[in-house]
C-alpha positions as a LaTeX table, in Angstrom:
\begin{tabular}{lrrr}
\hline
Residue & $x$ (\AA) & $y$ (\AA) & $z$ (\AA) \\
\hline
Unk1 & 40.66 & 10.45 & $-6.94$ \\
Unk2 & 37.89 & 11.68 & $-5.16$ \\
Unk3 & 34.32 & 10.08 & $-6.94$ \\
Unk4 & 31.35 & 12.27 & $-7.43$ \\
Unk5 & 29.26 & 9.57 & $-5.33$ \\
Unk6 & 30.51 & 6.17 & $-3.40$ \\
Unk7 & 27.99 & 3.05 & $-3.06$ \\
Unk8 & 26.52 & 3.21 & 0.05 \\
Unk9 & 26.49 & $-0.76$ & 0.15 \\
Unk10 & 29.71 & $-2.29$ & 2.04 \\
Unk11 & 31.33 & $-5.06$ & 2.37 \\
Unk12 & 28.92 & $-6.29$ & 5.20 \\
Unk13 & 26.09 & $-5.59$ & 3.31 \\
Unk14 & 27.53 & $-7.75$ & 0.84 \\
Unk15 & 28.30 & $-10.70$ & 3.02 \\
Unk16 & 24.91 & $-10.55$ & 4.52 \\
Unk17 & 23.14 & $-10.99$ & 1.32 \\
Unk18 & 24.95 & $-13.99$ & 0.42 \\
Unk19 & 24.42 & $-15.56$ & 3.55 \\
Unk20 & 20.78 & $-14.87$ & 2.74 \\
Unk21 & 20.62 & $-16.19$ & $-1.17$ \\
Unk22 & 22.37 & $-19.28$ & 0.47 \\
Unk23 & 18.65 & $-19.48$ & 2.01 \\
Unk24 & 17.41 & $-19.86$ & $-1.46$ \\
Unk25 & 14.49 & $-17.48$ & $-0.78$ \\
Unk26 & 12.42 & $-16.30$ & $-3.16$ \\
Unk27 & 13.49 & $-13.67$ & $-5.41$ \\
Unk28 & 11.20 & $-11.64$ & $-6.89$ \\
Unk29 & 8.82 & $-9.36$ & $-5.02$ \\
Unk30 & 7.93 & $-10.96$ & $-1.70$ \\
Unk31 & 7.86 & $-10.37$ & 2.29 \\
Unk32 & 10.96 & $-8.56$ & 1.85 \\
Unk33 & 9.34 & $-5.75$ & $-0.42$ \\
Unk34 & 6.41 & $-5.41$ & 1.80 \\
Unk35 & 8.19 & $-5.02$ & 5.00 \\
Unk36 & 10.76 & $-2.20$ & 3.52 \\
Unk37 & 7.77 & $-0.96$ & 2.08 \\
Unk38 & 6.31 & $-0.43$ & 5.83 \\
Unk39 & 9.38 & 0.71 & 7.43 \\
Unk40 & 9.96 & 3.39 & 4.76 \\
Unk41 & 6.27 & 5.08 & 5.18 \\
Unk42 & 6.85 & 5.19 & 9.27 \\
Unk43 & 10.66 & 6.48 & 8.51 \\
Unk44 & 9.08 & 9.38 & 6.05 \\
Unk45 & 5.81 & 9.81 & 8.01 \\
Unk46 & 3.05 & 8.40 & 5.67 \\
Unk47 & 0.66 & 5.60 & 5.81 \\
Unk48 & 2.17 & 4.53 & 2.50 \\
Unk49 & 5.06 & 3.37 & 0.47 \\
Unk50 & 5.11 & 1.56 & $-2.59$ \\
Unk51 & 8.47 & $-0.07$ & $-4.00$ \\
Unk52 & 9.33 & 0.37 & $-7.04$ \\
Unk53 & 12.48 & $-0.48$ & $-9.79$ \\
Unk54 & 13.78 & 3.29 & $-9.76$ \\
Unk55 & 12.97 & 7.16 & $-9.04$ \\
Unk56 & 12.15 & 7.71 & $-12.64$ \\
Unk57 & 9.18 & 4.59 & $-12.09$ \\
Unk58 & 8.19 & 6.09 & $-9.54$ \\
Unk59 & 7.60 & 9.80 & $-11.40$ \\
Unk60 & 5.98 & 7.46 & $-14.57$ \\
Unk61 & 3.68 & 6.01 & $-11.28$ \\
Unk62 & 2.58 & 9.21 & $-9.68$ \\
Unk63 & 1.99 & 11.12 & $-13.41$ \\
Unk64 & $-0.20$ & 8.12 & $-14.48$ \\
Unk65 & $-2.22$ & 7.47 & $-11.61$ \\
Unk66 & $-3.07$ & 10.80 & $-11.82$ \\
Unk67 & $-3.68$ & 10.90 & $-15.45$ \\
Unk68 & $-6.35$ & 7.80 & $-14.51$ \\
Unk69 & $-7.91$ & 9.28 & $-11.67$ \\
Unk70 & $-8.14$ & 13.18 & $-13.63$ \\
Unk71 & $-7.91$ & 12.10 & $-17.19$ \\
Unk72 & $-6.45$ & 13.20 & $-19.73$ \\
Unk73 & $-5.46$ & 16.96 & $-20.59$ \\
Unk74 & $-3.52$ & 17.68 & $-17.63$ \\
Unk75 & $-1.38$ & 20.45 & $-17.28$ \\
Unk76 & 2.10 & 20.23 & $-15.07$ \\
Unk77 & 4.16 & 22.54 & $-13.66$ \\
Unk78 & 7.65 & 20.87 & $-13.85$ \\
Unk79 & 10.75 & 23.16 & $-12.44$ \\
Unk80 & 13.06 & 23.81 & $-15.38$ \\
Unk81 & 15.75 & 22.82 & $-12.88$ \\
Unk82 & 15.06 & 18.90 & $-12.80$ \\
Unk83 & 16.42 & 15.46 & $-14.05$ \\
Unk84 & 15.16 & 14.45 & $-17.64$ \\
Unk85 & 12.57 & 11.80 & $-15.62$ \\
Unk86 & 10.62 & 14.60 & $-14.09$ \\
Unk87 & 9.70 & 16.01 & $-17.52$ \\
Unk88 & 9.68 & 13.60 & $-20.08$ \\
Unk89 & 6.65 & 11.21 & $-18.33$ \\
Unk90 & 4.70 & 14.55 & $-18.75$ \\
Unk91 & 5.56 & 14.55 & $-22.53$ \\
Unk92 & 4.59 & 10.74 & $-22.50$ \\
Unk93 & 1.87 & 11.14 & $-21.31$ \\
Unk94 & 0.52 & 13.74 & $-23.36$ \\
Unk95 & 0.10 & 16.20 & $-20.42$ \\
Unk96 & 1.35 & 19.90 & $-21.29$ \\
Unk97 & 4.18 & 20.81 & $-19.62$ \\
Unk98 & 4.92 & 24.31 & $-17.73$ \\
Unk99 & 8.62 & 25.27 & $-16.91$ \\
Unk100 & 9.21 & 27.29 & $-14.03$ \\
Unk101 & 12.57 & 29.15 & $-13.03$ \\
Unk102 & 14.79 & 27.56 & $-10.07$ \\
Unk103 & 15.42 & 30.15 & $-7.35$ \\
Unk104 & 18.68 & 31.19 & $-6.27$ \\
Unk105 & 18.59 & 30.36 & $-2.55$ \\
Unk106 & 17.44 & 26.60 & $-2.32$ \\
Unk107 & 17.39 & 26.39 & $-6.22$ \\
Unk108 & 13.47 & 25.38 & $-6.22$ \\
Unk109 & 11.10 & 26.44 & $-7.70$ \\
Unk110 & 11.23 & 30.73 & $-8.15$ \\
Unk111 & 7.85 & 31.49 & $-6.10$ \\
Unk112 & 7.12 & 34.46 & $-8.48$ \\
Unk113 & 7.79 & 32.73 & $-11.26$ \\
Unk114 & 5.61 & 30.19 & $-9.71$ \\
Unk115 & 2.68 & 32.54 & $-8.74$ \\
Unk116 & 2.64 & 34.20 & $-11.99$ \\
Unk117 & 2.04 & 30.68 & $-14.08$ \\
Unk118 & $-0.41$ & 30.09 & $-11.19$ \\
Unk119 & $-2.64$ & 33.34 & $-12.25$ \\
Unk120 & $-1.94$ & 32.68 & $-15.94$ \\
Unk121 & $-5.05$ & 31.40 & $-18.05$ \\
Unk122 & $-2.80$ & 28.65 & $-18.97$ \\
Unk123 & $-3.05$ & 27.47 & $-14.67$ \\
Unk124 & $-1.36$ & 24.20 & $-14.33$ \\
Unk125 & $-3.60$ & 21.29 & $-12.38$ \\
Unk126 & $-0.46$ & 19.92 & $-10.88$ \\
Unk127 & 2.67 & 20.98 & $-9.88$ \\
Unk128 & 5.56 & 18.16 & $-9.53$ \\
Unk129 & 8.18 & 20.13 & $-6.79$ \\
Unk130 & 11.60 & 18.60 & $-6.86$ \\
Unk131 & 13.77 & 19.38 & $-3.86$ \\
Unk132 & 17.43 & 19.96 & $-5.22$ \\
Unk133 & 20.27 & 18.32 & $-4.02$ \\
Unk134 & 18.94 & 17.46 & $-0.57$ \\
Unk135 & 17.75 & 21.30 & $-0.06$ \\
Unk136 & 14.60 & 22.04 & 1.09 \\
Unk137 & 11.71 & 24.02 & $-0.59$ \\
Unk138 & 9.72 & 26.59 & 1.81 \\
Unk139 & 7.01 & 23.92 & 1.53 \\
Unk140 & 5.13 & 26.46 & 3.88 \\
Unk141 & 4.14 & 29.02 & 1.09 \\
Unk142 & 4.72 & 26.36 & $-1.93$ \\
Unk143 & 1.77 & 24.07 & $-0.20$ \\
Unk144 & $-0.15$ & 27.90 & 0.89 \\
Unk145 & $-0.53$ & 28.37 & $-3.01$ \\
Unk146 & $-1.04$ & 25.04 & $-4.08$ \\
Unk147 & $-4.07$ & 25.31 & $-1.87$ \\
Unk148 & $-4.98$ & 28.68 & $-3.07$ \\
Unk149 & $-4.77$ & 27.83 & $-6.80$ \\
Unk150 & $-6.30$ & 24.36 & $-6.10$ \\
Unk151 & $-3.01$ & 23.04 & $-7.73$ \\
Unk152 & $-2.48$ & 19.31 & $-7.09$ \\
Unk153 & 1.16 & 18.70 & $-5.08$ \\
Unk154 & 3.35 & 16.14 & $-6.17$ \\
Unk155 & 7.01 & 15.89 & $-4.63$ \\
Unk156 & 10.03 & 14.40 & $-6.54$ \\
Unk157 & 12.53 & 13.69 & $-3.36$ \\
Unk158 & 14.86 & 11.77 & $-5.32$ \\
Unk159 & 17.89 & 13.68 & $-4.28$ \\
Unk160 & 16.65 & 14.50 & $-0.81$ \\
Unk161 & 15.80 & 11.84 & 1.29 \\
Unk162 & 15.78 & 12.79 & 4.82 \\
Unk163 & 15.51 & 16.04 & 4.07 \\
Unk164 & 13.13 & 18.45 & 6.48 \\
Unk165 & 10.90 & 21.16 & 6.65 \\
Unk166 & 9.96 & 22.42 & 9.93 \\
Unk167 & 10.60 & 19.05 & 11.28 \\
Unk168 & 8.51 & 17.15 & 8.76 \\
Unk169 & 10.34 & 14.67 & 6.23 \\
Unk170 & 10.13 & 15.80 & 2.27 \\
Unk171 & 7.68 & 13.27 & 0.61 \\
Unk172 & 4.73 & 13.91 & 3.39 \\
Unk173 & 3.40 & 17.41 & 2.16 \\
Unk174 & 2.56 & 16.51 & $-1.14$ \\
Unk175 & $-0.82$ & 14.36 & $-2.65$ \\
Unk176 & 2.79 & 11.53 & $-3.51$ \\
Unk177 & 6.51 & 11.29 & $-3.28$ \\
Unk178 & 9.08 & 9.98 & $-5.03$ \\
Unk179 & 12.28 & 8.67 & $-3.94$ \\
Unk180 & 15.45 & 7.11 & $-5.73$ \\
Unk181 & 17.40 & 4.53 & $-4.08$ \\
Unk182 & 19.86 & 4.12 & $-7.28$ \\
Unk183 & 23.62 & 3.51 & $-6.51$ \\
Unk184 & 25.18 & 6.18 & $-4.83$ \\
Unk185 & 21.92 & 7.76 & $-3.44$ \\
Unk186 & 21.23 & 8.46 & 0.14 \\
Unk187 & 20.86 & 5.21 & 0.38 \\
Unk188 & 21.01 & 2.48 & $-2.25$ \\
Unk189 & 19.18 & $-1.30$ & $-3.38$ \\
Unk190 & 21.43 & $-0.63$ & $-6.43$ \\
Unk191 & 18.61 & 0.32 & $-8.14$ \\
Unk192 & 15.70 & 1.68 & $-6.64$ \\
Unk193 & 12.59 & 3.75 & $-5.96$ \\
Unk194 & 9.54 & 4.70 & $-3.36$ \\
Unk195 & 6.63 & 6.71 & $-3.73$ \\
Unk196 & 4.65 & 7.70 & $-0.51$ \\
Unk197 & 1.16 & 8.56 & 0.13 \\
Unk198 & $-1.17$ & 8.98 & 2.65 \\
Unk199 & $-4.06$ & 8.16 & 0.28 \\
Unk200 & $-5.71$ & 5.06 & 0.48 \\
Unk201 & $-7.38$ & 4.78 & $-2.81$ \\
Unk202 & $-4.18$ & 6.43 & $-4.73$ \\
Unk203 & $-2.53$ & 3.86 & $-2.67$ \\
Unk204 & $-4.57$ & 0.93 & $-4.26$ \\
Unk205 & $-4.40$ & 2.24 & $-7.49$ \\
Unk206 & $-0.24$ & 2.68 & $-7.53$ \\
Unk207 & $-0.19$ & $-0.74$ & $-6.29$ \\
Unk208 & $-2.04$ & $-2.08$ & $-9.47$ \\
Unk209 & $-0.48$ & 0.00 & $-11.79$ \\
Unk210 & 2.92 & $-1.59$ & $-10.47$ \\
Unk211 & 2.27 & $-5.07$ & $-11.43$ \\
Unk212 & 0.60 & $-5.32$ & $-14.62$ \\
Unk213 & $-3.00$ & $-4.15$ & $-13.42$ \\
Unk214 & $-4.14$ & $-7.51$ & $-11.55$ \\
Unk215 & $-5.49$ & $-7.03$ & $-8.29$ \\
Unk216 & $-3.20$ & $-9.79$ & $-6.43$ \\
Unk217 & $-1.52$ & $-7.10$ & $-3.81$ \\
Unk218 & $-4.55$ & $-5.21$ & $-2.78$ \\
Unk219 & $-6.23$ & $-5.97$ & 0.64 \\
Unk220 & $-9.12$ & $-8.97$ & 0.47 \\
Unk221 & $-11.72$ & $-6.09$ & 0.95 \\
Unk222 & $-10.37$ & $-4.18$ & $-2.31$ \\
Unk223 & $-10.09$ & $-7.68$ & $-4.25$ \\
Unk224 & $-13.47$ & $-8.85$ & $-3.75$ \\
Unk225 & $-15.08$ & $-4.78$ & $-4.43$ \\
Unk226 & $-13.51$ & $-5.26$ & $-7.88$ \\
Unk227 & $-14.49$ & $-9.04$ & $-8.60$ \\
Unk228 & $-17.63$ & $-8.47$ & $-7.61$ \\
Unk229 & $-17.74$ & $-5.49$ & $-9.84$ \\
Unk230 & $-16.61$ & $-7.47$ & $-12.82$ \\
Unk231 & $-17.95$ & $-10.76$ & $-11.96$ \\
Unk232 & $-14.31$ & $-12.54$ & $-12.24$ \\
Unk233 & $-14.87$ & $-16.00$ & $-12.13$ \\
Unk234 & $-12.60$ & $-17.56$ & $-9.26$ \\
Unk235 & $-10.12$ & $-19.50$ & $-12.01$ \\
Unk236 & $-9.76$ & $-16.22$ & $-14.08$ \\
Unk237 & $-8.74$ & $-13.83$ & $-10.55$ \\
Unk238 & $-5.18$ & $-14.29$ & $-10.86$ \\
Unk239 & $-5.00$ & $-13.21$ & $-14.42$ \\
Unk240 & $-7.84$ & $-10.60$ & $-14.69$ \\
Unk241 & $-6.91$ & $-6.83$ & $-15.18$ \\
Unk242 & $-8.55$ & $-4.00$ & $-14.00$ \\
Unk243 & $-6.72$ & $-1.20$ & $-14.70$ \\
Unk244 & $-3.96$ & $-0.37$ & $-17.90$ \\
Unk245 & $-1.08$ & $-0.99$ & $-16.20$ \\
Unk246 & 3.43 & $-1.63$ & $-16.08$ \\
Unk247 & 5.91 & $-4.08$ & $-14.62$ \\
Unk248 & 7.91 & $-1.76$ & $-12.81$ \\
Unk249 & 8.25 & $-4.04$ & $-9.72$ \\
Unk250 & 11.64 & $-4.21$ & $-7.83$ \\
Unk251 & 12.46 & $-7.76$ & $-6.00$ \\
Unk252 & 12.70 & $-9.18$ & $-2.92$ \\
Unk253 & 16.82 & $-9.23$ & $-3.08$ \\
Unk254 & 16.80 & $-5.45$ & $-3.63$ \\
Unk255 & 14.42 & $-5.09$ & $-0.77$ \\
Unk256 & 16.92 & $-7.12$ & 1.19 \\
Unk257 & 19.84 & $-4.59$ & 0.38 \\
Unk258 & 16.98 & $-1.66$ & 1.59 \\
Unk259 & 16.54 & $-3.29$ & 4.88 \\
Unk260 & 19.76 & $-3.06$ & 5.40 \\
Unk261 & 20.19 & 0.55 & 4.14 \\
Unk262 & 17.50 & 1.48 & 6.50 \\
Unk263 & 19.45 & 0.55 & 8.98 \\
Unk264 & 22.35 & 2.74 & 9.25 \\
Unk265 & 20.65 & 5.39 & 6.79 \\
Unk266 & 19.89 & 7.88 & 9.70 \\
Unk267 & 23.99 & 7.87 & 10.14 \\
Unk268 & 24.67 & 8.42 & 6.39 \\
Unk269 & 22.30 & 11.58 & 6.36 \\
Unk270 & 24.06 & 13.28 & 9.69 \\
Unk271 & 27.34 & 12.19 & 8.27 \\
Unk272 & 26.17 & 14.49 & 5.01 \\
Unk273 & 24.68 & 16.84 & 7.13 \\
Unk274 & 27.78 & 17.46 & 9.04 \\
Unk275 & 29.80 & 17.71 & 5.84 \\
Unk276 & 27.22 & 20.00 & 4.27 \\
Unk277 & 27.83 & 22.34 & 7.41 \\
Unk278 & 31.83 & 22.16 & 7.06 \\
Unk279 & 31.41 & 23.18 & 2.92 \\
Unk280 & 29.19 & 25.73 & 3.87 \\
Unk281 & 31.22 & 27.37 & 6.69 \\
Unk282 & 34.53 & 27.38 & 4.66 \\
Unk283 & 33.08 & 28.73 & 1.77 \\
Unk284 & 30.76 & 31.46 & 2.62 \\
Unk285 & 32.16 & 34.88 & 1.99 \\
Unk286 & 34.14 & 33.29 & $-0.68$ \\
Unk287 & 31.45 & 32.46 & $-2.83$ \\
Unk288 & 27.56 & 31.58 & $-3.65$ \\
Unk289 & 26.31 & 29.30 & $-1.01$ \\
Unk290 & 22.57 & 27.74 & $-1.25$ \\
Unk291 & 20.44 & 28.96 & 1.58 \\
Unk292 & 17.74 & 26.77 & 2.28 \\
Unk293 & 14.82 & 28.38 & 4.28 \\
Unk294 & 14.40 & 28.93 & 8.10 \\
Unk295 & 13.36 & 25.56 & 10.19 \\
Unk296 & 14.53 & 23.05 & 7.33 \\
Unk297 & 17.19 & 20.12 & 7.83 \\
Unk298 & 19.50 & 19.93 & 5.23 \\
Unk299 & 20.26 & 16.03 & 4.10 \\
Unk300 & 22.53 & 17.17 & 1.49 \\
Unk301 & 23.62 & 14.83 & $-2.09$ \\
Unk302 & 26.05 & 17.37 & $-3.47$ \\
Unk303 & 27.11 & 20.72 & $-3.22$ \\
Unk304 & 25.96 & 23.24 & $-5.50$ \\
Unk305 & 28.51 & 25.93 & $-6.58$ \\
Unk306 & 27.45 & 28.97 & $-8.56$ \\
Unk307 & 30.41 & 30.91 & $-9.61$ \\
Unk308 & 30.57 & 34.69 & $-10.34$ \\
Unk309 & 31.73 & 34.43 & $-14.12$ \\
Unk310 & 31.95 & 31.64 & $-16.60$ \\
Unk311 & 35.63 & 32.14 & $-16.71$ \\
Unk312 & 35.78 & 31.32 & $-13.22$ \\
Unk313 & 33.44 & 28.39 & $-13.79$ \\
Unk314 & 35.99 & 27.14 & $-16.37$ \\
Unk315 & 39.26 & 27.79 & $-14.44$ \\
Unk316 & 37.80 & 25.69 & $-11.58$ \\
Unk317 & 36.50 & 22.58 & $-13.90$ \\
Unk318 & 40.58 & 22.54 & $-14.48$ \\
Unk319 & 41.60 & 22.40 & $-11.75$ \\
Unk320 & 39.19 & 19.63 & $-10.58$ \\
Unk321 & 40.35 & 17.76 & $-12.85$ \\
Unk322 & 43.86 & 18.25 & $-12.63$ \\
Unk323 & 43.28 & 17.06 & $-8.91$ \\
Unk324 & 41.19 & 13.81 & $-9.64$ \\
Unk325 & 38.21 & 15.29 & $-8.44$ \\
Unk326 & 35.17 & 14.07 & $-10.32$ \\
Unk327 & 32.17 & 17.51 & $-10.86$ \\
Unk328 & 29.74 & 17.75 & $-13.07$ \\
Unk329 & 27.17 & 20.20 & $-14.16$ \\
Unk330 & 24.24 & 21.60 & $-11.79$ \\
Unk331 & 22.04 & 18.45 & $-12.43$ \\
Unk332 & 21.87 & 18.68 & $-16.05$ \\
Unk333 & 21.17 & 22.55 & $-16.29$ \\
Unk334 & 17.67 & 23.83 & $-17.61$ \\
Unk335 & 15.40 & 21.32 & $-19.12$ \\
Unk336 & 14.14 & 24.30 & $-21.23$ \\
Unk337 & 17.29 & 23.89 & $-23.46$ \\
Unk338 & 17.98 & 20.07 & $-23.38$ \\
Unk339 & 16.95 & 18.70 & $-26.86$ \\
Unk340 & 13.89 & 16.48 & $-26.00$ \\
Unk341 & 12.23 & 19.89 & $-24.65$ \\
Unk342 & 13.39 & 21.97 & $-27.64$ \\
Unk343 & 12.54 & 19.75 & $-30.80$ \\
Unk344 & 9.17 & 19.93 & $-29.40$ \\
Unk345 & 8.41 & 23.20 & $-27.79$ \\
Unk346 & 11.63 & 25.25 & $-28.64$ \\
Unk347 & 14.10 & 26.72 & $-26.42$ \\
Unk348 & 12.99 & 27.94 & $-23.48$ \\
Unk349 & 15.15 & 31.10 & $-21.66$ \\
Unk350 & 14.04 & 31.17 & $-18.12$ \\
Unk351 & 16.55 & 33.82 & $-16.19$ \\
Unk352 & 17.93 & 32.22 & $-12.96$ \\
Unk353 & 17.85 & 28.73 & $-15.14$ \\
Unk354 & 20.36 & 30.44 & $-17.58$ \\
Unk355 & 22.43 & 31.60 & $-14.73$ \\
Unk356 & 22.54 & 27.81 & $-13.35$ \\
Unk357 & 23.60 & 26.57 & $-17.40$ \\
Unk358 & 26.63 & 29.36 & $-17.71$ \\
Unk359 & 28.12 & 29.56 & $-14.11$ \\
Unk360 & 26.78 & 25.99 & $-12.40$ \\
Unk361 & 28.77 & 23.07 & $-11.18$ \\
Unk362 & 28.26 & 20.17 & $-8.21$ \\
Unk363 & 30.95 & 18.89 & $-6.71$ \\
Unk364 & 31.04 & 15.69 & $-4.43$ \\
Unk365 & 29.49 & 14.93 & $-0.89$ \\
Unk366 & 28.89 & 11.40 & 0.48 \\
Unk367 & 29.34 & 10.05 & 4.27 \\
Unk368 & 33.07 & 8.71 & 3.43 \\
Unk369 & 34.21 & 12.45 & 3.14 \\
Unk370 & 37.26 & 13.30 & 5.20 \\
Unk371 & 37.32 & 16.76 & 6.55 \\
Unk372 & 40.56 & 17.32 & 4.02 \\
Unk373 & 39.13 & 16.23 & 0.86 \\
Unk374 & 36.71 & 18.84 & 1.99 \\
Unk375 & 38.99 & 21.46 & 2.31 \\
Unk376 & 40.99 & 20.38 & $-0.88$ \\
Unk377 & 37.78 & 21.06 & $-2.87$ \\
Unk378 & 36.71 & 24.30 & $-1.22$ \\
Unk379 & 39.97 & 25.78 & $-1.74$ \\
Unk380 & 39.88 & 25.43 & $-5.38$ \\
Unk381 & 36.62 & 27.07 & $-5.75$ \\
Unk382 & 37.77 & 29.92 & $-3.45$ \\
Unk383 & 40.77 & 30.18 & $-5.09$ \\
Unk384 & 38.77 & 29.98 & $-8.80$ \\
Unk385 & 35.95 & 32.91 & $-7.89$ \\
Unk386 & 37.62 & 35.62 & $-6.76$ \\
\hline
\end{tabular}
């Protein structure tokens, strides 16, 4: 059988953290956390990262801090081609969502689509970009009309760490990031998440909303602003909140696991990057192919298939699975049709989306590839779209 993802936690991995529990160090969030947390920002290229239990945490994060910082009434542009965790923390929230259509090159966000919901009277204050299946977004003209509209930029990077743009790592363009280090991710604390910043004050404010809302994590500067603010009497400082916040803190054994993903995680994305290239060469002129723009790095997840028909679509979902080979559909289709969105707003038809729902599959990449289970797999869909 070939799996739609693999851990990317070995054996050695494994060994080394029991060596470490046999230390008996502390398990909740600790040293651990806050040095993963620094080696992540320099590895992405922001003065910020913050830990957190998962990629959807880390969308919650970013949406609320915002929501604090702007209040409430904000309007998001969400791509229609997402995960369920990009959207629903806008519902949550009780921030109005906008769908936009996915292009059908790098499967972003369409940039007329885009452009056209930026003139609208109904202009969005944020948009929250997700890069797709490690491909990049021309974050070139997507950041040229966030700045135009005055559009805030969040990025949701979940499925594309190490993923470039003109040799600059997703998760730097935007106001935050978010990342997903869940089990079979680019890399993996079994479950996991980052968000990166380069915002001080956003930083501060992420950090409180983390852990309940207590000040304990900020600097000593930041600590005594707010007790002095607020008066906190020294006993009460450990157990005073200053903003609403979550638990949505990862610990200290995770962050031992992501130490150890960090280590080898440049490997894993060249590995995918190297497979990427051998799906893409064997299948083009056969079939639809993403094409990601000029000057981006491509630290693919999984491969994206769009097939001509839907017949053809079906055929080759048989054949997968008479060969063992685990698919599934492109992410989870449009969010415009999924029944959370519907029972609320209705159904939603956005044209390219639709396209993605009738003809869309992904079908496995990880580093453990061999070059014949690559072949295996692009011979079925060449075979299946003709």
């Amino acid at each position: 059988m070939i799996p739609l993802i693999k851990d990317t936690i070995d054996n050695k991995d494994i060994d080394q953290l029991i060596e470490w529990l046999k230390t008996y160090p502390k398990l909740t969030k600790g040293d651990n956390t806050l040095k993963l947390e620094k080696i992540f920002a320099d590895w992405i290229g922001t003065k910020y990262s913050v830990f957190v239990n998962s990629g959807s945490s880390a969308n919650l994060l970013m949406l609320y801090a915002l929501k604090y910082l702007k209040g409430d009434n904000l309007k998001v542009a969400v791509p229609s081609l997402c995960w369920a965790t990009d959207l629903s923390p806008v519902m949550q929230l009780d921030m109005s969502p906008i769908l936009v259509d996915c292009n059908l090159n790098d499967l972003s966000v369409d940039l007329n689509h885009l452009k056209e919901i930026f003139n609208s009277s109904n202009k969005p204050d944020v948009l929250l970009l997700v890069a797709v299946l490690g491909l990049s977004p021309n974050m070139k003209l997507i950041k040229e009309l966030c700045d135009e509209y005055n559009v805030i930029l969040l990025e949701d990077v979940c499925e594309s760490q190490g993923t470039m743009f003109e040799g600059q790592k997703l998760g730097s363009f935007g106001l935050m990031g978010s990342f997903s280090t869940y089990f079979g991710h680019t890399m993996s604390t079994i479950e996991g998440g980052f968000i990166t910043t380069n915002d001080k004050d956003l930083y501060d404010i992420l950090i409180q909303l983390r852990s309940h809302g207590w000040d304990r994590d900020l600097d000593n500067n930041k600590q005594n602003e707010l007790r002095k603010e607020w008066n906190t009497p020294d006993f009460n400082t450990l157990f005073t909140f200053y903003i609403p916040g979550f638990n949505l803190r990862s610990t200290d054994l995770q962050a031992f696991l992501g130490l150890k993903q960090m280590e080898k995680v440049d490997k894993m994305i060249s590995q995918r990057n190297s497979n990427y290239l051998l799906f893409t060469e064997l299948l083009k002129n056969h079939t639809w192919i993403p094409t990601p723009p000029k000057d981006s790095y491509t630290a693919s997840f999984c491969i994206p298939i769009i097939f001509k028909t839907k017949s053809n679509k079906e055929n080759a979902i048989k054949e997968f699975r008479e060969n063992q080979i685990e698919i599934r559909p492109l992410i989870a289709g449009s969010m415009g049709k999924q029944p959370f969105y519907v029972k609320k707003y209705g159904e939603l038809n956005l044209p390219n989306c639709n396209i993605i729902d009738e003809k869309g599959i992904y079908i496995p990449n990880f580093p453990l590839l061999t070059e014949d289970e690559i072949k295996l797999m692009c011979n079925i869909v060449i075979k299946n779209d003709q």
